[in-house]
Short mmCIF file of C-alpha atoms and ligand atoms in Angstrom, two decimals:
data_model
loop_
_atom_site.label_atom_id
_atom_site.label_comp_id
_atom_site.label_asym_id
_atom_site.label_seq_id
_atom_site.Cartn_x
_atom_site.Cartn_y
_atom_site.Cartn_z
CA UNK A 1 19.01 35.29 -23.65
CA UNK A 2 21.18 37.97 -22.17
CA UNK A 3 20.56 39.56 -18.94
CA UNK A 4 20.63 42.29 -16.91
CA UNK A 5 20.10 44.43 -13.93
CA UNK A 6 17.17 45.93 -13.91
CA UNK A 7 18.85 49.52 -12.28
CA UNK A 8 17.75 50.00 -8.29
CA UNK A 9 15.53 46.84 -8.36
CA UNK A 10 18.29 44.80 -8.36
CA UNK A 11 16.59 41.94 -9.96
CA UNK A 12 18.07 40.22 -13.15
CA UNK A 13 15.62 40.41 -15.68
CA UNK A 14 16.03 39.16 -19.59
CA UNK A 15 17.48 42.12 -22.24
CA UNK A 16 14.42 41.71 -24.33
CA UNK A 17 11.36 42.25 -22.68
CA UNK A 18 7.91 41.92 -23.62
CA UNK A 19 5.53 45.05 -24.05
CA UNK A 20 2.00 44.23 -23.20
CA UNK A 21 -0.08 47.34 -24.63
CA UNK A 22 -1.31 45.33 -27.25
CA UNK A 23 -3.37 42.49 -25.05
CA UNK A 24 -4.81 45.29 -23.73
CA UNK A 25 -6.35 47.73 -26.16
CA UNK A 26 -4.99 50.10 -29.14
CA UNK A 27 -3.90 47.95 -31.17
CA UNK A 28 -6.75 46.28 -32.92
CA UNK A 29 -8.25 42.95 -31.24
CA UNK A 30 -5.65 40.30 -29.81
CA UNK A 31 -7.88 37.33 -28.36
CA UNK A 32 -7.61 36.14 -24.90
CA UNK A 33 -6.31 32.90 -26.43
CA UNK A 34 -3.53 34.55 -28.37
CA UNK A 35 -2.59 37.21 -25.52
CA UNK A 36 -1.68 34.40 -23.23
CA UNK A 37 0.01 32.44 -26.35
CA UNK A 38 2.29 35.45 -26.60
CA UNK A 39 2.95 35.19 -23.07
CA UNK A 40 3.84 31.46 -23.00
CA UNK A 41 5.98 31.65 -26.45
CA UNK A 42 7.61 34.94 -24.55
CA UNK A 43 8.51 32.96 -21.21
CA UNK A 44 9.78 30.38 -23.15
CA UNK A 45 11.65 32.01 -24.95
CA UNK A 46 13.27 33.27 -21.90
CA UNK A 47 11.37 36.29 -21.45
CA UNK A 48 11.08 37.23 -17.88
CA UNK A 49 10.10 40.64 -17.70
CA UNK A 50 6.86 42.22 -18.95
CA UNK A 51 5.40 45.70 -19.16
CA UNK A 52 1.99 46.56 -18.33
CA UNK A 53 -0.48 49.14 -17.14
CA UNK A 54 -3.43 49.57 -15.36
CA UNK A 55 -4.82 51.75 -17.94
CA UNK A 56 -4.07 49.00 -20.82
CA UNK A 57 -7.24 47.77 -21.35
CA UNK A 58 -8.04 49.61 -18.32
CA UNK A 59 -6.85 46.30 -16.41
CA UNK A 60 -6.91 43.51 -19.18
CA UNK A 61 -3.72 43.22 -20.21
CA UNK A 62 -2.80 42.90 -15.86
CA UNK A 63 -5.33 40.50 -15.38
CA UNK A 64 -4.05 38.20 -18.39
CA UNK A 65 -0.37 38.63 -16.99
CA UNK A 66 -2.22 37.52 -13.66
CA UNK A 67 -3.71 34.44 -14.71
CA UNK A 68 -0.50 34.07 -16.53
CA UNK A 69 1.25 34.19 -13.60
CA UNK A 70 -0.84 32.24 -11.50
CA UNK A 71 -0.19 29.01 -13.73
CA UNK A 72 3.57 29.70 -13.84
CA UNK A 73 3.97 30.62 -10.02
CA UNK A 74 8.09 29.63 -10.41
CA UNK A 75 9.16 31.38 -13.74
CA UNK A 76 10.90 33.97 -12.15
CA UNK A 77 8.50 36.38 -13.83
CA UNK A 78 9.33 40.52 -13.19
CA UNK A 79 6.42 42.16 -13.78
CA UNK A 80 6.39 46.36 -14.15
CA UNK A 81 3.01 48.24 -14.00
CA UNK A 82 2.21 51.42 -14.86
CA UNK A 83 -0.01 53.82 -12.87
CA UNK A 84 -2.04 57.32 -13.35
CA UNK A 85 -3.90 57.13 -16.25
CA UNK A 86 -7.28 56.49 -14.82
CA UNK A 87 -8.08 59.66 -13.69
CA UNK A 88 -7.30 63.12 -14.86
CA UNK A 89 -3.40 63.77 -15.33
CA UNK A 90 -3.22 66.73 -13.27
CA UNK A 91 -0.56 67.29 -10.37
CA UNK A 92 -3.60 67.04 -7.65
CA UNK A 93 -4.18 63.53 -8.65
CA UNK A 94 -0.65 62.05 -7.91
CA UNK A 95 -1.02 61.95 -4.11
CA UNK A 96 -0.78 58.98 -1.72
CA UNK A 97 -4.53 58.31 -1.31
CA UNK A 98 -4.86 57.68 -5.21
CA UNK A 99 -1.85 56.07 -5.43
CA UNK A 100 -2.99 53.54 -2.70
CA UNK A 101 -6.25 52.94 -4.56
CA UNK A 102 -3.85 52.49 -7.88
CA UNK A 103 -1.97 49.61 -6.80
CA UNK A 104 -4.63 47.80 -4.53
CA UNK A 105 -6.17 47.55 -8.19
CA UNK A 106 -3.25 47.01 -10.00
CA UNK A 107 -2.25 43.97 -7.15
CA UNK A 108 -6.20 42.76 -7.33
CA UNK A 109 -5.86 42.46 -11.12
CA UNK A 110 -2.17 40.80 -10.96
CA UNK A 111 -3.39 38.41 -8.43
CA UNK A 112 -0.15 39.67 -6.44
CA UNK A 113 0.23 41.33 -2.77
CA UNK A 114 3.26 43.47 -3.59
CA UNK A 115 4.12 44.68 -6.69
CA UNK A 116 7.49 44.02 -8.04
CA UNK A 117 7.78 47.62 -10.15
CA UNK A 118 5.31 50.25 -10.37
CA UNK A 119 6.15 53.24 -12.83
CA UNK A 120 4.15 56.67 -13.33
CA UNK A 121 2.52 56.73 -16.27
CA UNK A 122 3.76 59.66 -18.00
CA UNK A 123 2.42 62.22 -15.36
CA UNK A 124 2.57 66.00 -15.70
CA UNK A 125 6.13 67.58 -15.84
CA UNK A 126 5.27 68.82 -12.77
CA UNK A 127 5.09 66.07 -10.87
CA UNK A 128 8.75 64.87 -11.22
CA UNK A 129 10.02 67.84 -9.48
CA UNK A 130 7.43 67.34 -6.33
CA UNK A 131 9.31 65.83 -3.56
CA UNK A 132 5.81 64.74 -2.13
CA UNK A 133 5.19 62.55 -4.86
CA UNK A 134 8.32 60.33 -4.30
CA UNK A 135 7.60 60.76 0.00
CA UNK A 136 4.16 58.82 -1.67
CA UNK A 137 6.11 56.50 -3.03
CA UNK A 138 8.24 55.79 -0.63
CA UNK A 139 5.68 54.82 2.05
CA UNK A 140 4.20 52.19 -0.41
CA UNK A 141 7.46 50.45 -0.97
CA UNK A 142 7.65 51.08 3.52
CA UNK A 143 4.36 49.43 3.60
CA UNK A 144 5.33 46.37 1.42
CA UNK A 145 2.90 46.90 -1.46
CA UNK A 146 5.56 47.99 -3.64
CA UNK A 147 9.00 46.65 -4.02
CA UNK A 148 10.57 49.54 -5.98
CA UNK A 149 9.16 52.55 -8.07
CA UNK A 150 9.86 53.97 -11.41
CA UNK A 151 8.91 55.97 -14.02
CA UNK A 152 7.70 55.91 -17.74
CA UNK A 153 8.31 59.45 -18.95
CA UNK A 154 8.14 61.04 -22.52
CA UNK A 155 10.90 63.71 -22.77
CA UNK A 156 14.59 63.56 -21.38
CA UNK A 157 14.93 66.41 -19.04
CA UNK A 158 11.97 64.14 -17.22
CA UNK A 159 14.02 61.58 -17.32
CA UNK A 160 17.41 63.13 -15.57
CA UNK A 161 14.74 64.95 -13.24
CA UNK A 162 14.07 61.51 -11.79
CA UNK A 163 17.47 59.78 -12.12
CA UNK A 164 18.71 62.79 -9.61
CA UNK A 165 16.27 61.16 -7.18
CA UNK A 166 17.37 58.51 -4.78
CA UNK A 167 14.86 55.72 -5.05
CA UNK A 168 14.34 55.68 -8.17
CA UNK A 169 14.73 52.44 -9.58
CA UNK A 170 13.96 52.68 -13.47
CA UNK A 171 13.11 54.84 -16.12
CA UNK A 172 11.30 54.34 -19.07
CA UNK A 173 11.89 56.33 -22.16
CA UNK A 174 11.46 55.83 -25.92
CA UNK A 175 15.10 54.57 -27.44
CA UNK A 176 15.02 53.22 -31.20
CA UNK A 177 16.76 54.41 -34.26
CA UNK A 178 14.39 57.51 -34.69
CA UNK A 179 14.94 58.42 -31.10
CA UNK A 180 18.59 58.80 -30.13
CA UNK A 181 18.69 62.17 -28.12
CA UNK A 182 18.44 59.82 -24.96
CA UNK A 183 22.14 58.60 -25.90
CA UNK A 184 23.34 61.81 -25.17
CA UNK A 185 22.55 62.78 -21.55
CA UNK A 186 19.89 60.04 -20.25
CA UNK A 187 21.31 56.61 -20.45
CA UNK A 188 25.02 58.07 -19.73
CA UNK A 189 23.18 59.55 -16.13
CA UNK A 190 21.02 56.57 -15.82
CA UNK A 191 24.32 54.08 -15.91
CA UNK A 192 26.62 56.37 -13.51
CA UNK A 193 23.16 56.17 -10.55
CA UNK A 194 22.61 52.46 -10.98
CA UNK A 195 18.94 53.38 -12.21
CA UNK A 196 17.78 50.95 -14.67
CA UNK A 197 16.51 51.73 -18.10
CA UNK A 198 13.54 50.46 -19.72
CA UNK A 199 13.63 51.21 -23.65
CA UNK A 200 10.55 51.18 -25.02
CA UNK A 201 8.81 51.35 -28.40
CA UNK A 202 11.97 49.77 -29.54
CA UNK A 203 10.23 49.16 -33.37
CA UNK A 204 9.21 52.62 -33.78
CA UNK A 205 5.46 51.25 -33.26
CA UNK A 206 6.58 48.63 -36.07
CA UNK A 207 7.67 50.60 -38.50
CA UNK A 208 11.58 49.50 -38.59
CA UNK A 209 10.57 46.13 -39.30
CA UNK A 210 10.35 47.97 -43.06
CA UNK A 211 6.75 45.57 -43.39
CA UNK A 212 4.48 48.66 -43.91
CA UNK A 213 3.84 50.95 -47.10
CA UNK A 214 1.92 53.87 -48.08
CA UNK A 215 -1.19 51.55 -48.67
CA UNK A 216 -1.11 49.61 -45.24
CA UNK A 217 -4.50 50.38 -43.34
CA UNK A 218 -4.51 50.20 -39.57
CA UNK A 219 -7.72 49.42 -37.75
CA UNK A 220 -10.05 52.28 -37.01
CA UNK A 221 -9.07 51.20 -33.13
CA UNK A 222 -5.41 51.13 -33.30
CA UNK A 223 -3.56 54.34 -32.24
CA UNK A 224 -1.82 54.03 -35.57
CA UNK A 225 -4.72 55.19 -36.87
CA UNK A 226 -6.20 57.72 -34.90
CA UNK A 227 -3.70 58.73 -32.52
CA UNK A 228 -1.35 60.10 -35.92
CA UNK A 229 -1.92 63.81 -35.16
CA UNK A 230 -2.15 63.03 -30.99
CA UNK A 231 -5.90 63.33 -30.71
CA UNK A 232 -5.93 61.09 -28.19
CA UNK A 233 -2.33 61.29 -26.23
CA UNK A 234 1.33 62.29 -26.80
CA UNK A 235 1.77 61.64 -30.28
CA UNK A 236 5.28 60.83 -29.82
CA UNK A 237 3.87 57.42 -28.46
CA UNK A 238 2.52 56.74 -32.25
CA UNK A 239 5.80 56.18 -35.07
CA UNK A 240 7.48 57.64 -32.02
CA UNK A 241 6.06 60.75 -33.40
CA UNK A 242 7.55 60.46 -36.99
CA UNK A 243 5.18 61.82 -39.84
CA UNK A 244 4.41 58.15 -41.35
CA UNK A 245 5.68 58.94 -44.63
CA UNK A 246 9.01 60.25 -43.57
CA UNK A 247 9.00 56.73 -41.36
CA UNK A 248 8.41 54.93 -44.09
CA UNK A 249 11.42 56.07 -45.85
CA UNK A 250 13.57 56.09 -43.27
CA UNK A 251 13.07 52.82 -42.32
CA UNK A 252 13.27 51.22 -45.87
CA UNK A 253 16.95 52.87 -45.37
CA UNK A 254 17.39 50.72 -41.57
CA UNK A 255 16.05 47.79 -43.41
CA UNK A 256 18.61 47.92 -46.57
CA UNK A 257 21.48 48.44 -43.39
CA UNK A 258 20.53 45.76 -41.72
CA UNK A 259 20.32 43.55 -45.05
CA UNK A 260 24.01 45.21 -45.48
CA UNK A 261 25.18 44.41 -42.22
CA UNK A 262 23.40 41.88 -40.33
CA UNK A 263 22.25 39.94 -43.60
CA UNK A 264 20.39 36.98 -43.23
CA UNK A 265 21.09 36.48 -39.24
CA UNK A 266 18.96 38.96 -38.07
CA UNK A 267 15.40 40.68 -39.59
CA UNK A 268 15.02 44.30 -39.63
CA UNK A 269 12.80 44.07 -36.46
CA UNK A 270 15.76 41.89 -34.74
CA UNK A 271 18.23 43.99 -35.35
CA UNK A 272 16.19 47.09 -33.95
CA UNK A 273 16.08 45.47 -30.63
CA UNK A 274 19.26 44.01 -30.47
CA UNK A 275 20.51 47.51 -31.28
CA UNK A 276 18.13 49.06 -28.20
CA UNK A 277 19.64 46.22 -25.74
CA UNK A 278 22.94 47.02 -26.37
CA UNK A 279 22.90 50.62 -26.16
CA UNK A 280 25.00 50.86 -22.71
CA UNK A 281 22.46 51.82 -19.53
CA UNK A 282 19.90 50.11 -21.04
CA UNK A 283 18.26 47.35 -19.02
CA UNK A 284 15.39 45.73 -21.01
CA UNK A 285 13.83 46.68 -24.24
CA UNK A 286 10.32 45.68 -24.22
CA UNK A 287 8.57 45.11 -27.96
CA UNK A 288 4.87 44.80 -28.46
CA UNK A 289 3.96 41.60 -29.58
CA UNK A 290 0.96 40.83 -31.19
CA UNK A 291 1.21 37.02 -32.04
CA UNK A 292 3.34 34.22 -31.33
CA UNK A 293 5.61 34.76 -34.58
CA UNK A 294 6.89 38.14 -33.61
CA UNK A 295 7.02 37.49 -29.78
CA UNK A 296 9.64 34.60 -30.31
CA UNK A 297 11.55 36.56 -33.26
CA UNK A 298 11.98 39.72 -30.56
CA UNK A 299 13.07 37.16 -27.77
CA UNK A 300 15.22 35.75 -30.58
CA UNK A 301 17.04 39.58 -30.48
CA UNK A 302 18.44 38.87 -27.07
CA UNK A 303 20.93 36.55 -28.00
CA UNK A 304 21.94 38.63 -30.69
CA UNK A 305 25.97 39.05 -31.47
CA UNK A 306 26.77 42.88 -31.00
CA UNK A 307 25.74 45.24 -33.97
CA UNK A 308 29.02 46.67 -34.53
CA UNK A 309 29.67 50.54 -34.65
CA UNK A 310 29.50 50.84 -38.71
CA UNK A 311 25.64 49.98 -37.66
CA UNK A 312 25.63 52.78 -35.21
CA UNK A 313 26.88 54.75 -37.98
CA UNK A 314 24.18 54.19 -39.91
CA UNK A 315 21.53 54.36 -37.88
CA UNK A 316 23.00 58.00 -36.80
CA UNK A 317 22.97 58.83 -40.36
CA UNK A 318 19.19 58.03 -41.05
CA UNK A 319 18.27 59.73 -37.88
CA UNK A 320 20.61 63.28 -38.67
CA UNK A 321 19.44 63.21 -42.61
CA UNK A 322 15.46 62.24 -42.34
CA UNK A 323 14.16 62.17 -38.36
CA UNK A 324 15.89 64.49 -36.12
CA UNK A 325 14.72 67.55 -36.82
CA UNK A 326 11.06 66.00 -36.21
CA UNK A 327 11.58 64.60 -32.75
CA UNK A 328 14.84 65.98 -31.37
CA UNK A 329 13.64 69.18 -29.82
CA UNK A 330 10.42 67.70 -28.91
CA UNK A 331 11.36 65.03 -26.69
N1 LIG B 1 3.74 55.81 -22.03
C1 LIG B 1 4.23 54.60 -21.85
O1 LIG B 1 4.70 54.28 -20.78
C2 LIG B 1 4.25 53.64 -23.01
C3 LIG B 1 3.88 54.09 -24.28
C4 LIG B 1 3.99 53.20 -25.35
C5 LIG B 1 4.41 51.90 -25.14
N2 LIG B 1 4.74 51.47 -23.88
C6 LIG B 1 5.19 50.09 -23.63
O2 LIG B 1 6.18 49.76 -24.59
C7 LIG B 1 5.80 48.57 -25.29
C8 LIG B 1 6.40 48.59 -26.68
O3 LIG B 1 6.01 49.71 -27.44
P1 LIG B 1 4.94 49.62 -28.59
O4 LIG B 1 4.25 48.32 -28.52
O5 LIG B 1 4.15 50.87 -28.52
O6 LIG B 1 5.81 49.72 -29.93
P2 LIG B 1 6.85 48.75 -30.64
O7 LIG B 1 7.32 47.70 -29.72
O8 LIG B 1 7.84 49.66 -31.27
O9 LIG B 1 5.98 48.13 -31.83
C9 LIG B 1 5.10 47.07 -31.65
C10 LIG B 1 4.52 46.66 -32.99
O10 LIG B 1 5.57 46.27 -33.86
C11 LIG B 1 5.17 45.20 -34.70
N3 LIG B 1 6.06 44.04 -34.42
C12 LIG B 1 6.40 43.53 -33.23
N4 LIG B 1 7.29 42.52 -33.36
C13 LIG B 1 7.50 42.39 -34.70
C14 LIG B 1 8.30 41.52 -35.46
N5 LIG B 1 9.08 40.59 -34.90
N6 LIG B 1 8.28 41.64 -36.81
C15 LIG B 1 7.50 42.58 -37.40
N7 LIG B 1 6.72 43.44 -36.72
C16 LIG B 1 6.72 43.34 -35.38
C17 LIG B 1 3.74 44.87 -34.34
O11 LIG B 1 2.96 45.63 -35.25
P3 LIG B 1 1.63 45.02 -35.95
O12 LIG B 1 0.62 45.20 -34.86
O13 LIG B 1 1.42 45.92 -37.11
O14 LIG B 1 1.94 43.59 -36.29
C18 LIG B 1 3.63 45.42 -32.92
O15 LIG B 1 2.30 45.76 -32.59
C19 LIG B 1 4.26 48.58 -25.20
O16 LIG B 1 3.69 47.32 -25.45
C20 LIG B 1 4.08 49.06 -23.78
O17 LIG B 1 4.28 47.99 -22.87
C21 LIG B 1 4.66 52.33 -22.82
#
């Protein structure tokens, strides 16, 4: 497993992360005995950086990473939280008090006194121009609750608004085949401040692994049901914001590319994350896992040779001819 700086944090952490929404909530049901089986196979695997939030589950998917943690106390484990989504995502709300309040809960359901990486959860725009927010931030990490801050954010002119700011230590943006406009500005910036990059929804919520068709039914409590039209937050968060059927198409074109170019040494899904981890900038990729299976076939990505730059052709193909013009100018 390769690895690498995670930006400001200065802690090595492995290229392929794990993403933790889904032993939380959203997804459909993942048992308590096959969340921590995903987090086992994942460490194994050499995994040692996962993704959470306080909101996931509204504190699940920490507390399973806690006991997790608590019965591997020397794995070497990075763990980054997420914070905000509790309450009401206006700019009042993202003020020292509440953040306090966040990560006593967040360190309460980690079983942890300091935190090793807490990010915003996709605040207001707002907020990542309000140098009060990051004076917030900075007394936690003063205070010792906090080792280092970051920030999940959903567009990229969020993302080079918090790059520009000194402490800083990650971002974490979409970055996958249907989303390349972060190649352009983000992970060039990102690279050139020593901030790390956290690229998530690497699988395009699953859809590059090319497994799903017109007549695949999600459950009635997975976003990929009813978060489609962004009833219920940013729908770029769901197919990365891709109508499904144009998804669909476009990834049975990644999926005949990577047959074409990767053949048998790497699946579709593989070869989506090892493309995400070796996009330069980039820190960690962190797929969802839902079971065992996929959780040691994403760590399996991190060893991957490197996808050479007829792939990057391709995938830049797909996105200019189907995706861009639904996602560029959004996000
Ligand atoms: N606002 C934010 O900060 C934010 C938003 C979204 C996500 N995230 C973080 O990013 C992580 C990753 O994003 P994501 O989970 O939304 O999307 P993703 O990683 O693109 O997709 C995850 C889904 O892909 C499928 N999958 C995973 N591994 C597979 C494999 N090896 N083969 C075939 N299919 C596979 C599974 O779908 P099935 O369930 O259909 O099997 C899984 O639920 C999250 O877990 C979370 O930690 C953060």
């Amino acid at each position: 497993m390769e690895q690498q700086v995670l930006g400001r944090t200065g802690r090595l952490v492995s290229a392929v992360g794990l993403g933790t929404w889904q032993l939380g909530a959203d997804w459909g049901e993942v048992s308590e005995g096959d969340a921590h089986a995903v987090l086992g196979a994942s460490l194994e695997a050499g995994v040692t950086f996962f993704d959470t939030a306080d909101v996931y589950g509204d504190g699940r998917s920490e507390q399973l990473i806690g006991a997790f943690l608590k019965n591997h106390p020397e794995a070497g484990i990075t763990v980054a939280t997420k914070m905000g989504r509790r309450m009401d995502q206006v700019p009042e709300n993202y003020v020292l008090e509440n953040f306090r309040e966040w990560t006593d809960r967040s360190r309460r359901n980690l079983g942890v006194d300091r935190l090793d990486l807490v990010q915003l959860h996709c605040p207001p725009t707002a907020v990542y121009s309000t140098d009060a927010v990051y004076d917030a931030l900075d007394e936690l990490v003063s205070d010792g609750v906090i080792a280092a801050y970051g920030v999940s954010v959903e567009t990229t002119s969020e993302a080079l608004e918090a790059i520009a700011r000194p402490n800083v230590a990650s971002v974490q943006i979409i970055l996958n085949a249907f989303r390349l406009k972060p190649l352009e500005e983000v992970l060039p910036a990102a690279s050139a401040a020593g901030v790390g990059i956290i690229a998530r929804v690497p699988l395009a919520s699953g859809l590059l692994s090319g497994k799903y068709t017109k007549e695949t039914v999600f459950a009635e409590n997975d976003h990929r049901s009813f978060n489609r039209d962004g009833a219920a937050f940013d729908v770029g968060e769901t197919f990365s914001g891709v109508p499904y059927e144009v998804g669909l198409e476009a990834a049975a074109r990644f999926t005949e590319l990577a047959r074409d170019l990767v053949g048998d040494t790497l699946t579709p899904a593989q070869a989506a994350i090892a493309w995400a981890w070796q996009r330069p900038g980039v820190s960690s990729v962190i797929p969802g896992a839902r079971n065992v299976e996929q959780a040691r076939a994403n760590a399996a990505a991190g060893s991957a040779a490197t996808l050479g730059p007829l792939f990057m052709s391709g995938v830049r193909e797909i996105y200019e001819e189907s995706i861009k013009e639904h996602v560029h100018d959004k996000w």
